[in-house]
């Protein structure tokens, strides 16, 4: 069965520093996609970044990059130059067909 | 353009009452999903609609839950005879055509509280 594991329930980072949020996954599928979403206190899930299992390059979107290590089955999110507005819950997800399987999330708090 | 919208944003109901939650997907998106986010279970898939195909209802937790999508656009999730364990945030998402690599865009959710 597919599973997403986020081992960091909460993290702190100083404003303007970089932070890495961990995500490991388990699947027997050869083709799959990995997603990261941000959920601020308002509740809306905001899409951040996508990595396909056959993508050779790590995905990047502005200050977000995905450190994809296929052999280790990890897909860590790196946020560069943290901002106060980055304080939120972050969810890693993997698709099982069209369904998304989510991890338990990491709460990030950016300190001024 | 406009994102996914959901209504109501909050719903408080008494145990045993029926509730209807509404989702309006992004214009042009053919795939629509419902998820539930609760403290104990995290985020879990409920149901998937794609075009005119039969919906995938495999995630619905009981037969008290049902959903429909009219005209390939707006969807309504109905919970009959609500129970306290139904209290959760119900999130709707839509994607362009439901492919596996499609990005799902979420609405703000409906927070349901069953007293």
Coordinates of N, CA and C in Angstrom, one line a residue:
Chain A
X1 N 0.8 -1.2 0.0 CA 0.0 0.0 0.0 C 0.9 1.2 0.0
X2 N 0.4 2.3 -0.6 CA 1.1 3.5 -0.7 C 1.0 4.2 0.7
X3 N 2.1 4.9 1.0 CA 2.2 5.6 2.3 C 3.1 6.8 2.2
X4 N 2.8 7.9 2.8 CA 3.6 9.1 2.9 C 3.9 9.3 4.3
X5 N 5.2 9.5 4.6 CA 5.6 9.8 6.0 C 6.3 11.1 6.1
X6 N 5.8 11.9 7.0 CA 6.4 13.2 7.4 C 6.8 13.1 8.9
X7 N 8.1 13.1 9.2 CA 8.5 12.8 10.5 C 8.6 14.0 11.4
X8 N 8.5 15.2 10.8 CA 8.7 16.4 11.6 C 7.3 17.0 11.9
X9 N 6.7 16.8 13.1 CA 5.4 17.4 13.3 C 5.5 19.0 13.4
X10 N 6.6 19.5 13.8 CA 6.8 21.0 13.9 C 8.2 21.4 13.7
X11 N 8.4 22.5 13.1 CA 9.7 23.0 12.9 C 9.8 24.6 13.0
X12 N 10.9 25.1 13.4 CA 11.1 26.5 13.5 C 12.2 26.9 12.5
X13 N 12.1 28.1 11.9 CA 13.2 28.6 11.1 C 13.3 30.1 11.3
X14 N 14.5 30.6 11.2 CA 14.7 32.0 11.3 C 14.4 32.7 9.9
X15 N 13.7 33.8 10.0 CA 13.4 34.5 8.7 C 14.7 34.7 7.9
X16 N 14.5 34.5 6.6 CA 15.6 34.7 5.6 C 16.5 33.4 5.5
X17 N 16.3 32.5 6.4 CA 17.1 31.3 6.3 C 16.4 30.2 5.5
X18 N 17.1 29.2 5.0 CA 16.5 28.1 4.3 C 16.1 27.0 5.2
X19 N 15.1 26.2 4.8 CA 14.6 25.1 5.7 C 14.2 24.0 4.8
X20 N 14.4 22.8 5.3 CA 14.1 21.5 4.6 C 13.0 20.8 5.3
X21 N 11.9 20.5 4.7 CA 10.8 19.7 5.2 C 10.9 18.3 4.6
X22 N 11.0 17.3 5.5 CA 11.2 15.9 5.1 C 9.9 15.2 4.6
X23 N 10.1 14.3 3.6 CA 9.0 13.5 3.2 C 9.6 12.2 2.6
X24 N 9.1 11.1 3.1 CA 9.5 9.8 2.5 C 8.2 9.1 2.1
X25 N 8.3 8.2 1.1 CA 7.1 7.6 0.6 C 7.4 6.1 0.3
X26 N 6.3 5.4 0.2 CA 6.4 4.0 0.0 C 5.4 3.6 -1.1
X27 N 5.9 3.0 -2.2 CA 5.0 2.6 -3.3 C 5.7 1.6 -4.1
X28 N 5.0 0.7 -4.7 CA 5.5 -0.3 -5.6 C 5.2 0.1 -7.1
X29 N 4.6 1.3 -7.3 CA 4.4 1.7 -8.6 C 5.6 2.3 -9.2
X30 N 5.8 2.1 -10.6 CA 6.9 2.7 -11.3 C 6.7 4.1 -11.6
X31 N 5.4 4.5 -11.9 CA 5.1 5.8 -12.3 C 4.2 6.5 -11.2
X32 N 4.6 7.6 -10.7 CA 3.9 8.3 -9.7 C 4.3 9.7 -9.6
X33 N 3.5 10.5 -8.9 CA 3.8 11.9 -8.8 C 3.8 12.3 -7.3
X34 N 4.6 13.3 -7.0 CA 4.7 13.8 -5.6 C 4.4 15.3 -5.6
X35 N 3.6 15.7 -4.6 CA 3.1 17.0 -4.5 C 3.4 17.6 -3.2
X36 N 3.6 18.9 -3.1 CA 3.6 19.6 -1.8 C 2.6 20.6 -1.8
X37 N 1.8 20.7 -0.7 CA 0.8 21.7 -0.5 C 1.1 22.5 0.8
X38 N 0.7 23.7 0.8 CA 0.8 24.6 2.0 C -0.6 24.9 2.5
X39 N -0.8 24.8 3.8 CA -2.1 25.1 4.4 C -2.0 26.1 5.5
X40 N -2.2 27.4 5.2 CA -2.1 28.4 6.2 C -3.3 28.3 7.1
X41 N -3.3 29.1 8.1 CA -4.4 29.0 9.2 C -5.8 29.3 8.6
X42 N -5.8 29.9 7.4 CA -7.1 30.1 6.7 C -7.8 28.8 6.3
X43 N -7.0 27.8 6.1 CA -7.5 26.4 5.8 C -7.4 26.0 4.4
X44 N -7.1 26.9 3.5 CA -7.1 26.5 2.1 C -5.8 25.8 1.8
X45 N -5.8 24.7 1.0 CA -4.7 24.0 0.5 C -4.1 24.6 -0.7
X46 N -2.9 25.1 -0.6 CA -2.3 25.8 -1.8 C -1.2 24.9 -2.4
X47 N -1.3 24.7 -3.7 CA -0.3 23.8 -4.4 C 1.0 24.6 -4.5
X48 N 2.1 23.9 -4.2 CA 3.4 24.5 -4.3 C 4.3 24.0 -5.4
X49 N 4.4 22.6 -5.5 CA 5.3 22.1 -6.4 C 5.0 20.6 -6.7
X50 N 5.4 20.1 -7.9 CA 5.1 18.8 -8.3 C 6.4 18.1 -8.9
X51 N 6.6 16.9 -8.6 CA 7.7 16.1 -9.1 C 7.2 14.8 -9.7
X52 N 7.4 14.5 -10.9 CA 7.1 13.2 -11.5 C 8.2 12.2 -11.3
X53 N 7.8 10.9 -11.1 CA 8.9 9.9 -10.8 C 9.9 9.8 -11.9
X54 N 9.5 10.1 -13.1 CA 10.5 10.0 -14.2 C 11.2 11.3 -14.6
X55 N 10.9 12.3 -13.8 CA 11.6 13.6 -14.1 C 13.0 13.5 -13.6
X56 N 13.9 13.8 -14.5 CA 15.4 13.7 -14.1 C 15.9 14.9 -13.3
X57 N 15.2 16.0 -13.5 CA 15.6 17.2 -12.8 C 14.8 17.4 -11.6
X58 N 15.3 17.9 -10.5 CA 14.5 18.3 -9.4 C 13.6 19.5 -9.7
X59 N 12.4 19.4 -9.3 CA 11.5 20.5 -9.6 C 11.8 21.8 -8.8
X60 N 11.6 22.9 -9.4 CA 11.8 24.2 -8.7 C 10.6 25.1 -9.1
X61 N 10.2 25.9 -8.1 CA 9.1 26.9 -8.3 C 9.4 28.1 -7.4
X62 N 10.1 29.1 -7.9 CA 10.5 30.2 -7.1 C 11.4 29.9 -6.0
X63 N 10.9 30.1 -4.8 CA 11.7 29.8 -3.6 C 11.6 28.4 -3.1
X64 N 10.7 27.6 -3.8 CA 10.5 26.2 -3.5 C 11.3 25.3 -4.4
X65 N 11.9 24.3 -3.9 CA 12.6 23.3 -4.7 C 12.3 21.9 -4.0
X66 N 12.3 20.9 -4.8 CA 12.1 19.6 -4.3 C 13.3 18.8 -4.5
X67 N 13.8 18.3 -3.4 CA 15.0 17.4 -3.4 C 14.6 16.0 -3.5
X68 N 14.5 15.5 -4.8 CA 14.0 14.2 -5.1 C 15.1 13.1 -5.2
X69 N 15.0 12.2 -4.2 CA 16.0 11.1 -4.2 C 15.2 9.8 -4.4
X70 N 15.1 9.3 -5.6 CA 14.3 8.2 -5.9 C 14.7 6.9 -5.2
X71 N 16.0 6.6 -5.2 CA 16.4 5.4 -4.6 C 16.1 5.4 -3.1
X72 N 16.2 6.5 -2.5 CA 15.8 6.6 -1.1 C 14.3 6.8 -0.8
X73 N 13.6 7.0 -1.9 CA 12.2 7.3 -1.8 C 11.9 8.5 -0.9
X74 N 12.6 9.5 -1.2 CA 12.4 10.8 -0.4 C 12.1 11.9 -1.4
X75 N 11.4 12.9 -0.9 CA 11.0 14.0 -1.7 C 10.9 15.2 -0.8
X76 N 12.0 15.7 -0.4 CA 12.0 16.8 0.6 C 11.8 18.1 0.0
X77 N 11.0 19.0 0.7 CA 10.8 20.3 0.2 C 11.8 21.3 0.8
X78 N 12.4 22.1 0.0 CA 13.4 23.1 0.5 C 12.8 24.5 0.2
X79 N 12.7 25.3 1.2 CA 12.2 26.6 1.1 C 13.4 27.6 1.3
X80 N 13.7 28.3 0.4 CA 14.9 29.3 0.5 C 14.4 30.6 1.0
X81 N 15.2 31.3 1.7 CA 14.9 32.7 2.2 C 13.5 32.8 2.8
X82 N 13.4 32.1 3.9 CA 12.0 32.0 4.5 C 11.5 33.4 4.9
X83 N 10.2 33.4 4.7 CA 9.4 34.7 5.0 C 8.4 34.4 6.1
X84 N 8.0 35.4 6.8 CA 7.0 35.3 7.9 C 5.7 34.6 7.3
X85 N 5.4 34.9 6.1 CA 4.2 34.3 5.5 C 4.3 32.9 5.1
X86 N 5.5 32.3 5.3 CA 5.6 30.9 5.1 C 5.2 30.0 6.3
X87 N 4.9 30.7 7.4 CA 4.4 30.0 8.5 C 3.0 29.3 8.2
X88 N 3.0 28.0 8.3 CA 1.8 27.2 7.8 C 2.1 25.7 8.1
X89 N 1.0 24.9 7.8 CA 1.2 23.5 7.7 C 1.6 23.1 6.3
X90 N 2.5 22.2 6.2 CA 2.9 21.7 4.8 C 2.7 20.2 4.7
X91 N 2.0 19.8 3.6 CA 1.7 18.5 3.4 C 2.4 17.9 2.1
X92 N 3.0 16.8 2.3 CA 3.5 16.0 1.1 C 2.4 15.0 0.7
X93 N 2.3 14.8 -0.6 CA 1.2 13.9 -1.1 C 1.8 13.2 -2.3
X94 N 1.2 12.0 -2.5 CA 1.5 11.2 -3.7 C 0.2 10.7 -4.3
X95 N 0.2 10.7 -5.6 CA -1.0 10.2 -6.3 C -1.1 8.7 -6.3
X96 N -2.2 8.2 -6.1 CA -2.5 6.8 -6.3 C -3.6 6.8 -7.4
X97 N -3.2 6.7 -8.6 CA -4.2 7.0 -9.7 C -4.5 8.5 -9.6
X98 N -5.8 8.8 -9.5 CA -6.1 10.2 -9.4 C -6.4 10.6 -7.9
X99 N -6.2 9.7 -7.0 CA -6.4 10.0 -5.6 C -5.1 10.5 -5.0
X100 N -5.1 11.5 -4.2 CA -4.0 11.9 -3.4 C -3.9 11.3 -2.1
X101 N -2.7 10.7 -1.8 CA -2.5 10.2 -0.4 C -1.6 11.2 0.3
X102 N -2.0 11.7 1.4 CA -1.3 12.7 2.1 C -0.5 12.2 3.3
X103 N 0.6 12.9 3.6 CA 1.2 12.7 4.9 C 0.5 13.4 6.0
X104 N 1.1 13.3 7.2 CA 0.4 13.9 8.4 C 0.8 15.4 8.5
X105 N 1.7 15.9 7.8 CA 2.0 17.3 7.7 C 3.1 17.7 8.7
X106 N 3.7 18.9 8.4 CA 4.7 19.5 9.2 C 4.3 21.0 9.4
X107 N 4.2 21.4 10.7 CA 3.9 22.8 11.0 C 5.2 23.6 11.0
X108 N 5.3 24.6 10.2 CA 6.5 25.4 10.1 C 6.2 26.8 10.7
X109 N 7.0 27.2 11.6 CA 6.9 28.5 12.2 C 8.2 29.3 11.8
X110 N 8.0 30.5 11.2 CA 9.1 31.3 10.8 C 9.2 32.4 11.9
X111 N 10.4 32.5 12.5 CA 10.7 33.5 13.5 C 11.2 34.8 12.9
X112 N 10.8 35.9 13.4 CA 11.3 37.2 12.8 C 12.7 37.5 13.4
Chain B
X1 N -8.1 33.8 -12.8 CA -9.5 33.4 -12.8 C -9.9 33.0 -11.4
X2 N -11.2 32.7 -11.2 CA -11.7 32.3 -9.9 C -11.2 30.9 -9.6
X3 N -10.9 30.7 -8.3 CA -10.5 29.4 -7.8 C -11.7 28.6 -7.5
X4 N -11.5 27.5 -6.8 CA -12.6 26.6 -6.3 C -13.3 27.3 -5.1
X5 N -14.6 27.3 -5.2 CA -15.3 27.9 -4.1 C -16.2 26.9 -3.4
X6 N -16.4 27.1 -2.1 CA -17.2 26.1 -1.3 C -18.1 26.9 -0.4
X7 N -19.3 26.3 -0.2 CA -20.2 27.0 0.7 C -21.0 25.9 1.5
X8 N -21.4 26.2 2.7 CA -21.0 27.3 3.5 C -19.5 27.2 4.0
X9 N -18.9 28.2 4.6 CA -17.6 28.1 5.1 C -17.6 27.3 6.4
X10 N -18.7 27.5 7.2 CA -18.8 26.9 8.4 C -20.3 26.4 8.5
X11 N -20.4 25.2 9.1 CA -21.8 24.7 9.3 C -21.8 24.0 10.7
X12 N -22.7 24.4 11.5 CA -22.9 23.7 12.8 C -24.3 23.1 12.8
X13 N -24.4 21.8 13.1 CA -25.6 21.1 13.0 C -25.8 20.2 14.2
X14 N -27.0 19.8 14.4 CA -27.3 18.8 15.5 C -27.2 17.4 15.0
X15 N -26.8 16.5 15.9 CA -26.7 15.1 15.6 C -28.0 14.6 15.0
X16 N -28.0 13.9 13.9 CA -29.2 13.4 13.3 C -29.7 14.2 12.2
X17 N -29.3 15.4 12.0 CA -29.8 16.3 10.9 C -29.0 16.0 9.7
X18 N -29.6 16.3 8.5 CA -28.9 16.2 7.2 C -28.2 17.5 6.9
X19 N -27.1 17.4 6.2 CA -26.4 18.7 5.7 C -26.0 18.5 4.3
X20 N -25.9 19.6 3.6 CA -25.5 19.7 2.2 C -24.3 20.7 2.1
X21 N -23.2 20.2 1.5 CA -22.1 21.0 1.3 C -21.9 21.2 -0.2
X22 N -21.5 22.4 -0.6 CA -21.5 22.7 -2.0 C -20.1 23.1 -2.5
X23 N -19.8 22.7 -3.7 CA -18.5 23.0 -4.3 C -18.7 23.5 -5.8
X24 N -18.0 24.6 -6.1 CA -18.0 25.1 -7.4 C -16.6 25.1 -7.9
X25 N -16.3 24.2 -8.9 CA -14.9 24.0 -9.3 C -14.4 25.1 -10.2
X26 N -13.1 25.1 -10.5 CA -12.6 26.1 -11.5 C -13.2 25.8 -12.9
X27 N -13.6 26.9 -13.5 CA -14.2 26.8 -14.8 C -13.3 26.1 -15.8
X28 N -13.9 25.1 -16.5 CA -13.1 24.3 -17.5 C -12.5 23.1 -16.9
X29 N -12.5 22.9 -15.6 CA -11.9 21.7 -15.0 C -13.0 20.6 -15.1
X30 N -12.6 19.4 -15.6 CA -13.6 18.4 -15.7 C -13.6 17.4 -14.5
X31 N -12.5 17.4 -13.8 CA -12.4 16.5 -12.6 C -12.7 17.2 -11.3
X32 N -13.4 16.6 -10.4 CA -13.7 17.1 -9.1 C -13.6 16.1 -8.1
X33 N -13.0 16.5 -6.9 CA -12.7 15.6 -5.8 C -13.3 16.2 -4.5
X34 N -13.6 15.3 -3.6 CA -13.9 15.6 -2.2 C -13.0 14.9 -1.3
X35 N -12.4 15.6 -0.4 CA -11.6 15.1 0.7 C -12.1 15.5 2.0
X36 N -11.7 14.8 3.1 CA -12.1 15.1 4.4 C -10.8 15.3 5.3
X37 N -10.8 16.3 6.1 CA -9.6 16.5 6.9 C -10.1 16.5 8.4
X38 N -9.7 15.5 9.1 CA -10.1 15.5 10.5 C -8.8 15.2 11.4
X39 N -9.0 15.6 12.7 CA -7.8 15.4 13.6 C -7.3 14.0 13.6
X40 N -8.2 13.1 13.7 CA -7.8 11.7 13.9 C -7.3 11.0 12.7
X41 N -7.9 11.4 11.5 CA -7.7 10.6 10.3 C -6.8 11.4 9.3
X42 N -6.5 12.6 9.5 CA -5.7 13.4 8.6 C -6.6 13.7 7.3
X43 N -5.9 13.8 6.2 CA -6.6 14.1 4.9 C -7.0 12.8 4.2
X44 N -8.2 12.6 3.9 CA -8.6 11.3 3.2 C -9.5 11.6 2.1
X45 N -9.3 10.8 1.0 CA -10.1 10.9 -0.2 C -11.5 10.4 0.1
X46 N -12.5 11.1 -0.5 CA -13.9 10.6 -0.4 C -14.5 10.2 -1.7
X47 N -14.5 11.0 -2.7 CA -15.1 10.7 -4.0 C -14.5 11.5 -5.1
X48 N -14.7 11.0 -6.3 CA -14.0 11.6 -7.5 C -15.1 11.6 -8.7
X49 N -15.2 12.7 -9.3 CA -16.0 12.8 -10.5 C -15.1 13.2 -11.7
X50 N -15.4 12.6 -12.8 CA -14.6 12.9 -14.1 C -15.6 12.9 -15.2
X51 N -15.9 14.1 -15.7 CA -16.8 14.2 -16.9 C -18.1 13.5 -16.6
X52 N -18.5 12.7 -17.6 CA -19.8 12.0 -17.5 C -19.6 10.6 -17.0
X53 N -18.4 10.2 -16.6 CA -18.1 8.9 -16.1 C -18.8 8.7 -14.7
X54 N -19.0 7.4 -14.4 CA -19.5 7.1 -13.1 C -18.5 7.5 -12.0
X55 N -19.0 8.1 -11.0 CA -18.0 8.6 -9.9 C -17.4 7.4 -9.2
X56 N -16.2 7.7 -8.7 CA -15.5 6.7 -7.8 C -15.9 7.1 -6.4
X57 N -16.7 6.3 -5.8 CA -17.2 6.6 -4.4 C -16.5 5.7 -3.4
X58 N -15.3 5.2 -3.7 CA -14.7 4.2 -2.9 C -14.3 4.8 -1.5
X59 N -14.1 6.1 -1.4 CA -13.7 6.7 -0.1 C -14.8 7.1 0.8
X60 N -16.0 7.0 0.4 CA -17.1 7.4 1.3 C -17.2 6.5 2.5
X61 N -17.2 7.0 3.7 CA -17.1 6.2 4.9 C -18.4 5.4 5.2
X62 N -19.5 5.8 4.8 CA -20.7 5.1 5.1 C -21.8 5.5 4.1
X63 N -22.9 4.7 4.1 CA -24.0 5.0 3.1 C -24.8 6.3 3.5
X64 N -24.4 6.9 4.6 CA -25.0 8.2 4.9 C -24.4 9.3 4.1
X65 N -23.3 9.0 3.4 CA -22.7 10.0 2.6 C -23.0 9.8 1.1
X66 N -23.3 10.9 0.4 CA -23.6 10.8 -1.0 C -23.2 12.1 -1.6
X67 N -22.9 12.0 -2.9 CA -22.5 13.2 -3.6 C -23.0 13.2 -5.1
X68 N -23.3 14.3 -5.6 CA -23.7 14.4 -7.0 C -23.0 15.6 -7.6
X69 N -23.0 15.5 -8.9 CA -22.4 16.6 -9.7 C -23.3 16.9 -10.9
X70 N -23.9 18.1 -10.9 CA -24.9 18.4 -11.9 C -24.2 19.2 -13.0
X71 N -24.6 18.8 -14.2 CA -24.1 19.5 -15.4 C -22.6 19.5 -15.5
X72 N -21.9 18.6 -14.9 CA -20.5 18.5 -15.0 C -19.8 19.7 -14.3
X73 N -20.5 20.4 -13.4 CA -19.9 21.5 -12.8 C -20.0 21.4 -11.3
X74 N -21.0 22.1 -10.7 CA -21.2 22.2 -9.3 C -21.5 20.8 -8.7
X75 N -20.9 20.6 -7.5 CA -21.1 19.3 -6.8 C -21.7 19.6 -5.4
X76 N -22.5 18.7 -5.0 CA -23.0 18.7 -3.6 C -22.7 17.4 -2.9
X77 N -22.1 17.6 -1.7 CA -21.9 16.4 -0.8 C -23.0 16.5 0.3
X78 N -23.7 15.4 0.4 CA -24.8 15.3 1.4 C -24.4 14.3 2.4
X79 N -24.6 14.7 3.7 CA -24.4 13.7 4.8 C -25.8 13.6 5.5
X80 N -26.3 12.4 5.5 CA -27.6 12.2 6.2 C -27.4 11.8 7.6
X81 N -28.3 12.1 8.5 CA -28.3 11.7 9.9 C -26.9 11.8 10.5
X82 N -26.4 13.1 10.5 CA -25.1 13.4 10.9 C -24.7 12.8 12.3
X83 N -23.5 12.4 12.4 CA -23.0 11.9 13.7 C -21.8 12.8 14.1
X84 N -21.4 12.7 15.4 CA -20.4 13.6 15.9 C -19.0 13.3 15.2
X85 N -18.8 12.0 14.8 CA -17.6 11.7 14.1 C -17.5 12.3 12.7
X86 N -18.6 12.8 12.2 CA -18.6 13.5 10.9 C -18.0 14.9 11.0
X87 N -17.8 15.4 12.2 CA -17.2 16.7 12.4 C -15.8 16.7 11.8
X88 N -15.5 17.6 10.8 CA -14.3 17.7 10.1 C -14.3 18.9 9.1
X89 N -13.2 19.1 8.4 CA -13.2 20.1 7.3 C -13.4 19.3 6.0
X90 N -14.3 19.6 5.2 CA -14.6 19.0 4.0 C -14.0 19.9 2.8
X91 N -13.0 19.3 2.2 CA -12.3 20.0 1.1 C -12.7 19.5 -0.3
X92 N -12.9 20.4 -1.1 CA -13.2 20.1 -2.5 C -12.0 20.6 -3.4
X93 N -11.7 19.8 -4.4 CA -10.7 20.2 -5.3 C -11.1 19.9 -6.8
X94 N -10.5 20.6 -7.7 CA -10.7 20.3 -9.1 C -9.4 20.2 -9.9
X95 N -9.4 19.5 -11.0 CA -8.2 19.5 -11.8 C -8.7 19.5 -13.3
X96 N -7.8 19.8 -14.2 CA -8.1 20.0 -15.6 C -8.8 18.8 -16.2
X97 N -8.2 17.6 -16.1 CA -8.8 16.5 -16.8 C -8.7 15.2 -16.0
X98 N -8.2 15.2 -14.7 CA -8.2 14.0 -13.9 C -7.0 13.1 -14.2
X99 N -6.1 13.5 -15.0 CA -4.9 12.6 -15.2 C -4.1 12.5 -13.9
X100 N -3.3 11.5 -13.8 CA -2.6 11.2 -12.6 C -1.7 12.3 -12.2
X101 N -1.1 13.0 -13.2 CA -0.1 14.0 -12.9 C -0.8 15.4 -12.8
X102 N -2.1 15.4 -12.9 CA -2.8 16.7 -12.8 C -2.7 17.3 -11.4
X103 N -2.5 18.6 -11.4 CA -2.5 19.3 -10.1 C -3.9 19.5 -9.7
X104 N -4.2 19.1 -8.4 CA -5.5 19.4 -7.9 C -5.5 20.7 -7.1
X105 N -6.4 21.5 -7.4 CA -6.6 22.9 -6.8 C -7.7 22.8 -5.8
X106 N -7.4 23.2 -4.6 CA -8.4 23.0 -3.5 C -9.2 24.3 -3.2
X107 N -10.4 24.2 -2.7 CA -11.1 25.3 -2.2 C -10.8 25.5 -0.7
X108 N -11.5 26.5 -0.1 CA -11.2 26.9 1.3 C -11.8 25.9 2.3
X109 N -12.6 25.0 1.9 CA -13.2 24.0 2.8 C -14.4 24.5 3.5
X110 N -15.2 23.5 3.9 CA -16.3 23.7 4.8 C -16.0 23.0 6.1
X111 N -16.1 23.8 7.2 CA -15.9 23.2 8.5 C -17.2 22.8 9.1
X112 N -17.4 21.5 9.3 CA -18.6 21.0 9.8 C -18.5 20.6 11.3
X113 N -19.4 21.1 12.1 CA -19.4 20.7 13.5 C -20.7 20.1 13.8
X114 N -20.7 18.9 14.3 CA -21.9 18.2 14.7 C -22.0 18.1 16.2
X115 N -23.0 18.7 16.7 CA -23.2 18.8 18.2 C -23.9 17.6 18.8

